[in-house]
Amino acid sequence: MSLLVKKYGGTSVSTISRIKKIADDISTEVRKNNKIVVVLSAMGKTTDQLVSMANKSSKSPNLRDYDLLVSSGEQISISLLSMILNDNSIAAISLTGWQAGILTNEDHSKARILNISTNKIKNILLKNSVVIIAGFQGINKNGDITTLGRGGSDTSAVALAAALKAKECQIFTDVDGVYTTDPKYCNNARKLDSLTYEEMLELSGLGSKVLQLRSVEFASKYNVPIRVLHAHQNGSGTLIKKEEKKMEDALISGIAFTKNESEIMIKGVKDRPGVAAKILGPIGDSNIEVDMIVQNVGSDGLADFTFTVSRSDFKKAIQVIEKNKKIMGYDSINSTKNIVKLSLVGVGMRSHAGIAGKMFKCLARKQINIRMISTSEIKISVVIEQKNLELAVQALHNEFKLDKNR
Ligand code: ADP
Ligand code: ASP
Ligand code: MG
């Protein structure tokens, strides 16, 4: 007998017939005497629709109300699955995040899980019942419902798997595993059989939305094996686990990208200590997260200060910069809204030189201009124009022969 946590994403529960199909798979597991905790996302695009309703109702929605609204989608899917299982004579109980004892901090819309009181879940499991828990949500110490950020059901599932010491956390989605890059952007993307937490942390952190970054952080911290699987096809998926000796030689494990970025160049700032702080101070105070930063100094003693922000923060960032022109002391602003960050990730980069050069040459051959570069031990990121994204992904995938086995 094993305890398994199974999480199903939005596409996998988008219709009643898909939920019924999942109910059949869960029934099979229960008949094998496994204890099952299910975590569900909201059906299909429900969360997108709720977010859009919030934005149509208010210019800047109150975040407590926002969380109450957007968390409601998961209540629909969990209750439907429970009804279907019980109709199939499989005992099941659906629980919201707070009923399941998921305590978070107070950071509405991007809350972090602080603790899970597992007593209630364990008692239900002891009665041989399936426990179905609403993903993406928890409760804070004031008794208010919180949400964990988009894609947060992955984190609910892994946190529950850690708290319950489950054998494995299975993430069922609309692809049959983690690929060398998003299969929607590259026709010869290859499914990986296994990945280390470290590699997956980089891929998720750099934009591969197949797993929310925090879920991988949790898994790595508590050593929970994650298996990514297709919700409606058979297969062994991709196992994400601790690094083992034989996994070490992967040169490049994958290509990740974030699409919703924009670039702002503040031209003609003084090349003096404190300038970066003067610019980034007001931006940070306005709760805008800055990602990449580059400063170029010209011969006239003036510098151009360029950085990227999420496209949803673009308008706000420009307003802040215009409002603070005197403090920041610049000549003009030059901005590009449609840029993307594309990253090559691989633990093998640590011991191999020349990857960056090969990457830049490949992009140059395709006439793709690199606007910014940043590197770390196991990744190289470049900022390019959005229109070149697919071309760049495909070219780099071919250049590094990612379609071939490691
Ligand atoms: P769910 O609704 O099940 O949570 P998501 O849409 O959040 O599903 O994540 C699955 C999607 O992640 C896939 O459809 C795919 O387009 C995208 N994706 C991005 N990078 C990768 C990758 N490296 N491997 C697999 N899928 C990826
Ligand atoms: N339903 C939430 C979202 O769409 C959480 C999730 O799907 O993981 O972001
Ligand atoms: Mg997701």
Short mmCIF file of C-alpha atoms and ligand atoms in Angstrom, two decimals, residues 7-10 40-48 70 73-74 135-136 149-156 212, ligand 2:
data_model
loop_
_atom_site.label_atom_id
_atom_site.label_comp_id
_atom_site.label_asym_id
_atom_site.label_seq_id
_atom_site.Cartn_x
_atom_site.Cartn_y
_atom_site.Cartn_z
CA LYS A 7 -2.75 16.59 -9.05
CA TYR A 8 -4.77 17.31 -12.19
CA GLY A 9 -4.44 20.62 -14.05
CA GLY A 10 -7.09 22.78 -15.69
CA LEU A 40 -7.42 19.68 -8.50
CA SER A 41 -7.15 22.93 -10.44
CA ALA A 42 -10.18 24.81 -11.67
CA MET A 43 -11.90 23.55 -14.83
CA GLY A 44 -10.34 24.73 -18.11
CA LYS A 45 -9.99 28.50 -18.29
CA THR A 46 -12.14 29.20 -15.22
CA THR A 47 -9.38 31.01 -13.31
CA ASP A 48 -8.58 33.22 -16.34
CA VAL A 70 -10.33 33.44 -7.98
CA GLY A 73 -12.98 27.75 -9.44
CA GLU A 74 -11.32 24.91 -7.55
CA GLY A 135 -5.44 23.38 -5.16
CA PHE A 136 -4.13 26.97 -5.34
CA GLY A 149 -0.08 32.55 -7.46
CA ARG A 150 -0.97 31.30 -10.94
CA GLY A 151 -0.17 27.64 -11.39
CA GLY A 152 -0.25 27.26 -7.60
CA SER A 153 -2.05 23.91 -7.52
CA ASP A 154 1.30 22.28 -8.29
CA THR A 155 2.60 23.74 -5.04
CA SER A 156 -0.48 22.64 -3.07
CA GLN A 212 5.18 26.20 -10.74
N1 ASP B 2 -6.39 27.44 -11.24
C1 ASP B 2 -5.17 28.12 -10.88
C2 ASP B 2 -4.57 28.81 -12.11
O1 ASP B 2 -5.14 28.72 -13.18
C3 ASP B 2 -4.16 27.24 -10.24
C4 ASP B 2 -3.57 26.16 -11.13
O2 ASP B 2 -4.11 25.87 -12.19
O3 ASP B 2 -2.55 25.60 -10.73
O4 ASP B 2 -3.57 29.46 -11.99
#
